[in-house]
Amino acid sequence: MLLLLAAGGVEAAELQKFPDVVSAKVQARGADSFDFDVTVSSPYDTPKRYADAFRVMGRDGVVFGERQLLHDHAGEQPFTRDLYGVKIPPGIRVVVIQAKDQQHGYGGKTIEVVMPGR
């Protein structure tokens, strides 16, 4: 984590390296199909660096679904996007949601979501 210090050593700001998942809502769509609304906070600072995806995965890292984001959200922070029809195997009770940006890839704060009805 990178810190900027003002004159005299006082912390002026903390830079966010990765986009963070701020919140997520999940709704059952069918037996093993789920819809997600995911809110991401991106450290957008240049057109070449913006949050360009998020994924839903198991705690073991198996990816169940990914949403690609095709443009920046510089004027909309944090922002919420959906991912519909994600197939989650019956034995999975908790999923992890993680975001990425073009420069640093996946990282940042994740959210664990309990699957409804399981």
mmCIF file of N, CA, C and O in Angstrom, residues 55-107:
data_model
loop_
_atom_site.group_PDB
_atom_site.id
_atom_site.type_symbol
_atom_site.label_atom_id
_atom_site.label_comp_id
_atom_site.label_asym_id
_atom_site.label_seq_id
_atom_site.Cartn_x
_atom_site.Cartn_y
_atom_site.Cartn_z
ATOM 1 N N ARG A 55 -15.546 -10.895 -10.894
ATOM 2 C CA ARG A 55 -15.848 -12.317 -11.019
ATOM 3 C C ARG A 55 -16.461 -12.859 -9.738
ATOM 4 O O ARG A 55 -16.241 -12.341 -8.653
ATOM 5 N N VAL A 56 -17.240 -13.934 -9.923
ATOM 6 C CA VAL A 56 -17.852 -14.680 -8.832
ATOM 7 C C VAL A 56 -17.151 -16.029 -8.805
ATOM 8 O O VAL A 56 -17.079 -16.722 -9.824
ATOM 9 N N MET A 57 -16.616 -16.394 -7.635
ATOM 10 C CA MET A 57 -15.851 -17.635 -7.549
ATOM 11 C C MET A 57 -16.059 -18.308 -6.203
ATOM 12 O O MET A 57 -16.559 -17.709 -5.255
ATOM 13 N N GLY A 58 -15.667 -19.582 -6.144
ATOM 14 C CA GLY A 58 -15.698 -20.313 -4.900
ATOM 15 C C GLY A 58 -14.518 -19.908 -4.035
ATOM 16 O O GLY A 58 -13.564 -19.282 -4.504
ATOM 17 N N ARG A 59 -14.572 -20.275 -2.768
ATOM 18 C CA ARG A 59 -13.454 -19.987 -1.871
ATOM 19 C C ARG A 59 -12.169 -20.672 -2.327
ATOM 20 O O ARG A 59 -11.082 -20.241 -1.971
ATOM 21 N N ASP A 60 -12.306 -21.709 -3.133
ATOM 22 C CA ASP A 60 -11.142 -22.439 -3.651
ATOM 23 C C ASP A 60 -10.579 -21.820 -4.930
ATOM 24 O O ASP A 60 -9.618 -22.323 -5.505
ATOM 25 N N GLY A 61 -11.177 -20.714 -5.396
ATOM 26 C CA GLY A 61 -10.683 -20.018 -6.578
ATOM 27 C C GLY A 61 -11.319 -20.417 -7.891
ATOM 28 O O GLY A 61 -11.027 -19.826 -8.929
ATOM 29 N N VAL A 62 -12.220 -21.409 -7.878
ATOM 30 C CA VAL A 62 -12.907 -21.815 -9.104
ATOM 31 C C VAL A 62 -13.876 -20.696 -9.502
ATOM 32 O O VAL A 62 -14.716 -20.279 -8.711
ATOM 33 N N VAL A 63 -13.741 -20.203 -10.734
ATOM 34 C CA VAL A 63 -14.559 -19.094 -11.215
ATOM 35 C C VAL A 63 -15.856 -19.628 -11.820
ATOM 36 O O VAL A 63 -15.839 -20.488 -12.691
ATOM 37 N N PHE A 64 -16.996 -19.074 -11.347
ATOM 38 C CA PHE A 64 -18.313 -19.476 -11.834
ATOM 39 C C PHE A 64 -18.858 -18.506 -12.872
ATOM 40 O O PHE A 64 -19.676 -18.874 -13.707
ATOM 41 N N GLY A 65 -18.428 -17.251 -12.804
ATOM 42 C CA GLY A 65 -18.896 -16.250 -13.756
ATOM 43 C C GLY A 65 -18.048 -15.005 -13.678
ATOM 44 O O GLY A 65 -17.472 -14.701 -12.634
ATOM 45 N N GLU A 66 -17.965 -14.286 -14.815
ATOM 46 C CA GLU A 66 -17.188 -13.050 -14.867
ATOM 47 C C GLU A 66 -17.905 -12.042 -15.751
ATOM 48 O O GLU A 66 -18.452 -12.399 -16.795
ATOM 49 N N ARG A 67 -17.907 -10.799 -15.320
ATOM 50 C CA ARG A 67 -18.506 -9.700 -16.103
ATOM 51 C C ARG A 67 -17.385 -8.793 -16.572
ATOM 52 O O ARG A 67 -16.636 -8.252 -15.767
ATOM 53 N N GLN A 68 -17.266 -8.642 -17.884
ATOM 54 C CA GLN A 68 -16.299 -7.717 -18.473
ATOM 55 C C GLN A 68 -16.937 -6.329 -18.538
ATOM 56 O O GLN A 68 -18.113 -6.200 -18.887
ATOM 57 N N LEU A 69 -16.168 -5.311 -18.191
ATOM 58 C CA LEU A 69 -16.620 -3.925 -18.253
ATOM 59 C C LEU A 69 -15.835 -3.240 -19.365
ATOM 60 O O LEU A 69 -14.604 -3.230 -19.330
ATOM 61 N N LEU A 70 -16.526 -2.670 -20.340
ATOM 62 C CA LEU A 70 -15.881 -2.223 -21.562
ATOM 63 C C LEU A 70 -15.483 -0.746 -21.586
ATOM 64 O O LEU A 70 -14.891 -0.289 -22.558
ATOM 65 N N HIS A 71 -15.821 -0.012 -20.530
ATOM 66 C CA HIS A 71 -15.429 1.407 -20.477
ATOM 67 C C HIS A 71 -15.236 1.821 -19.028
ATOM 68 O O HIS A 71 -15.632 1.110 -18.107
ATOM 69 N N ASP A 72 -14.619 2.980 -18.843
ATOM 70 C CA ASP A 72 -14.372 3.452 -17.475
ATOM 71 C C ASP A 72 -15.658 3.983 -16.847
ATOM 72 O O ASP A 72 -16.649 4.228 -17.531
ATOM 73 N N HIS A 73 -15.609 4.127 -15.542
ATOM 74 C CA HIS A 73 -16.726 4.678 -14.766
ATOM 75 C C HIS A 73 -16.205 5.841 -13.927
ATOM 76 O O HIS A 73 -16.502 5.951 -12.746
ATOM 77 N N ALA A 74 -15.394 6.692 -14.576
ATOM 78 C CA ALA A 74 -14.715 7.791 -13.881
ATOM 79 C C ALA A 74 -15.693 8.726 -13.178
ATOM 80 O O ALA A 74 -15.421 9.187 -12.074
ATOM 81 N N GLY A 75 -16.825 9.002 -13.790
ATOM 82 C CA GLY A 75 -17.791 9.920 -13.196
ATOM 83 C C GLY A 75 -18.841 9.234 -12.349
ATOM 84 O O GLY A 75 -19.811 9.868 -11.934
ATOM 85 N N GLU A 76 -18.668 7.953 -12.082
ATOM 86 C CA GLU A 76 -19.663 7.162 -11.349
ATOM 87 C C GLU A 76 -18.923 6.251 -10.376
ATOM 88 O O GLU A 76 -18.654 5.102 -10.666
ATOM 89 N N GLN A 77 -18.567 6.777 -9.226
ATOM 90 C CA GLN A 77 -17.827 6.001 -8.233
ATOM 91 C C GLN A 77 -18.520 6.055 -6.886
ATOM 92 O O GLN A 77 -18.830 7.152 -6.427
ATOM 93 N N PRO A 78 -18.748 4.961 -6.227
ATOM 94 C CA PRO A 78 -18.664 3.601 -6.755
ATOM 95 C C PRO A 78 -19.793 3.362 -7.766
ATOM 96 O O PRO A 78 -20.731 4.134 -7.842
ATOM 97 N N PHE A 79 -19.705 2.260 -8.513
ATOM 98 C CA PHE A 79 -20.709 1.947 -9.524
ATOM 99 C C PHE A 79 -21.191 0.512 -9.342
ATOM 100 O O PHE A 79 -20.482 -0.323 -8.794
ATOM 101 N N THR A 80 -22.421 0.245 -9.786
ATOM 102 C CA THR A 80 -23.027 -1.082 -9.654
ATOM 103 C C THR A 80 -23.349 -1.636 -11.034
ATOM 104 O O THR A 80 -23.917 -0.929 -11.868
ATOM 105 N N ARG A 81 -22.964 -2.895 -11.238
ATOM 106 C CA ARG A 81 -23.280 -3.597 -12.482
ATOM 107 C C ARG A 81 -23.773 -4.994 -12.135
ATOM 108 O O ARG A 81 -23.519 -5.510 -11.055
ATOM 109 N N ASP A 82 -24.470 -5.622 -13.077
ATOM 110 C CA ASP A 82 -25.063 -6.927 -12.826
ATOM 111 C C ASP A 82 -24.325 -8.029 -13.561
ATOM 112 O O ASP A 82 -23.568 -7.787 -14.494
ATOM 113 N N LEU A 83 -24.581 -9.229 -13.111
ATOM 114 C CA LEU A 83 -24.113 -10.448 -13.768
ATOM 115 C C LEU A 83 -25.214 -11.473 -13.542
ATOM 116 O O LEU A 83 -25.457 -11.892 -12.404
ATOM 117 N N TYR A 84 -25.904 -11.847 -14.614
ATOM 118 C CA TYR A 84 -27.075 -12.709 -14.498
ATOM 119 C C TYR A 84 -26.793 -14.133 -14.959
ATOM 120 O O TYR A 84 -25.938 -14.369 -15.804
ATOM 121 N N GLY A 85 -27.551 -15.070 -14.367
ATOM 122 C CA GLY A 85 -27.517 -16.460 -14.807
ATOM 123 C C GLY A 85 -26.243 -17.207 -14.466
ATOM 124 O O GLY A 85 -25.819 -18.081 -15.207
ATOM 125 N N VAL A 86 -25.644 -16.879 -13.319
ATOM 126 C CA VAL A 86 -24.399 -17.558 -12.912
ATOM 127 C C VAL A 86 -24.758 -18.921 -12.319
ATOM 128 O O VAL A 86 -25.542 -19.014 -11.376
ATOM 129 N N LYS A 87 -24.201 -19.976 -12.882
ATOM 130 C CA LYS A 87 -24.441 -21.341 -12.407
ATOM 131 C C LYS A 87 -23.501 -21.638 -11.245
ATOM 132 O O LYS A 87 -22.278 -21.603 -11.402
ATOM 133 N N ILE A 88 -24.084 -21.915 -10.074
ATOM 134 C CA ILE A 88 -23.325 -22.240 -8.869
ATOM 135 C C ILE A 88 -23.674 -23.677 -8.479
ATOM 136 O O ILE A 88 -24.846 -23.983 -8.251
ATOM 137 N N PRO A 89 -22.691 -24.564 -8.384
ATOM 138 C CA PRO A 89 -22.970 -25.957 -8.015
ATOM 139 C C PRO A 89 -23.713 -26.055 -6.681
ATOM 140 O O PRO A 89 -23.509 -25.230 -5.786
ATOM 141 N N PRO A 90 -24.560 -27.080 -6.534
ATOM 142 C CA PRO A 90 -25.414 -27.217 -5.346
ATOM 143 C C PRO A 90 -24.665 -27.207 -4.004
ATOM 144 O O PRO A 90 -25.191 -26.719 -3.023
ATOM 145 N N GLY A 91 -23.464 -27.735 -3.929
ATOM 146 C CA GLY A 91 -22.748 -27.803 -2.654
ATOM 147 C C GLY A 91 -22.101 -26.502 -2.205
ATOM 148 O O GLY A 91 -21.616 -26.394 -1.086
ATOM 149 N N ILE A 92 -22.126 -25.476 -3.040
ATOM 150 C CA ILE A 92 -21.475 -24.196 -2.717
ATOM 151 C C ILE A 92 -22.454 -23.318 -1.946
ATOM 152 O O ILE A 92 -23.524 -22.985 -2.443
ATOM 153 N N ARG A 93 -22.072 -22.919 -0.749
ATOM 154 C CA ARG A 93 -22.947 -22.085 0.090
ATOM 155 C C ARG A 93 -22.484 -20.640 0.176
ATOM 156 O O ARG A 93 -23.269 -19.762 0.511
ATOM 157 N N VAL A 94 -21.196 -20.400 -0.113
ATOM 158 C CA VAL A 94 -20.632 -19.050 -0.057
ATOM 159 C C VAL A 94 -19.775 -18.843 -1.300
ATOM 160 O O VAL A 94 -19.019 -19.734 -1.686
ATOM 161 N N VAL A 95 -19.913 -17.669 -1.925
ATOM 162 C CA VAL A 95 -19.049 -17.308 -3.044
ATOM 163 C C VAL A 95 -18.270 -16.042 -2.688
ATOM 164 O O VAL A 95 -18.656 -15.291 -1.793
ATOM 165 N N VAL A 96 -17.180 -15.839 -3.413
ATOM 166 C CA VAL A 96 -16.329 -14.667 -3.238
ATOM 167 C C VAL A 96 -16.445 -13.836 -4.510
ATOM 168 O O VAL A 96 -16.396 -14.379 -5.613
ATOM 169 N N ILE A 97 -16.583 -12.523 -4.349
ATOM 170 C CA ILE A 97 -16.644 -11.627 -5.498
ATOM 171 C C ILE A 97 -15.431 -10.705 -5.443
ATOM 172 O O ILE A 97 -15.139 -10.113 -4.403
ATOM 173 N N GLN A 98 -14.741 -10.601 -6.576
ATOM 174 C CA GLN A 98 -13.490 -9.852 -6.665
ATOM 175 C C GLN A 98 -13.492 -9.032 -7.950
ATOM 176 O O GLN A 98 -14.019 -9.476 -8.970
ATOM 177 N N ALA A 99 -12.891 -7.848 -7.913
ATOM 178 C CA ALA A 99 -12.818 -6.972 -9.090
ATOM 179 C C ALA A 99 -11.377 -6.850 -9.572
ATOM 180 O O ALA A 99 -10.432 -7.179 -8.851
ATOM 181 N N LYS A 100 -11.223 -6.365 -10.825
ATOM 182 C CA LYS A 100 -9.880 -6.166 -11.378
ATOM 183 C C LYS A 100 -9.829 -4.875 -12.166
ATOM 184 O O LYS A 100 -10.864 -4.333 -12.558
ATOM 185 N N ASP A 101 -8.621 -4.398 -12.387
ATOM 186 C CA ASP A 101 -8.445 -3.277 -13.305
ATOM 187 C C ASP A 101 -7.426 -3.641 -14.370
ATOM 188 O O ASP A 101 -6.768 -4.682 -14.295
ATOM 189 N N GLN A 102 -7.320 -2.791 -15.371
ATOM 190 C CA GLN A 102 -6.469 -3.067 -16.520
ATOM 191 C C GLN A 102 -4.989 -3.132 -16.166
ATOM 192 O O GLN A 102 -4.238 -3.866 -16.782
ATOM 193 N N GLN A 103 -4.556 -2.351 -15.195
ATOM 194 C CA GLN A 103 -3.132 -2.263 -14.888
ATOM 195 C C GLN A 103 -2.656 -3.332 -13.912
ATOM 196 O O GLN A 103 -1.621 -3.949 -14.112
ATOM 197 N N HIS A 104 -3.406 -3.550 -12.848
ATOM 198 C CA HIS A 104 -2.939 -4.420 -11.762
ATOM 199 C C HIS A 104 -3.609 -5.785 -11.715
ATOM 200 O O HIS A 104 -3.199 -6.640 -10.943
ATOM 201 N N GLY A 105 -4.671 -5.998 -12.484
ATOM 202 C CA GLY A 105 -5.361 -7.279 -12.456
ATOM 203 C C GLY A 105 -6.283 -7.408 -11.255
ATOM 204 O O GLY A 105 -6.762 -6.424 -10.709
ATOM 205 N N TYR A 106 -6.524 -8.654 -10.843
ATOM 206 C CA TYR A 106 -7.405 -8.916 -9.699
ATOM 207 C C TYR A 106 -6.681 -8.633 -8.398
ATOM 208 O O TYR A 106 -5.488 -8.882 -8.265
ATOM 209 N N GLY A 107 -7.432 -8.148 -7.419
ATOM 210 C CA GLY A 107 -6.890 -7.836 -6.098
ATOM 211 C C GLY A 107 -7.889 -6.958 -5.378
ATOM 212 O O GLY A 107 -9.032 -6.836 -5.779
#
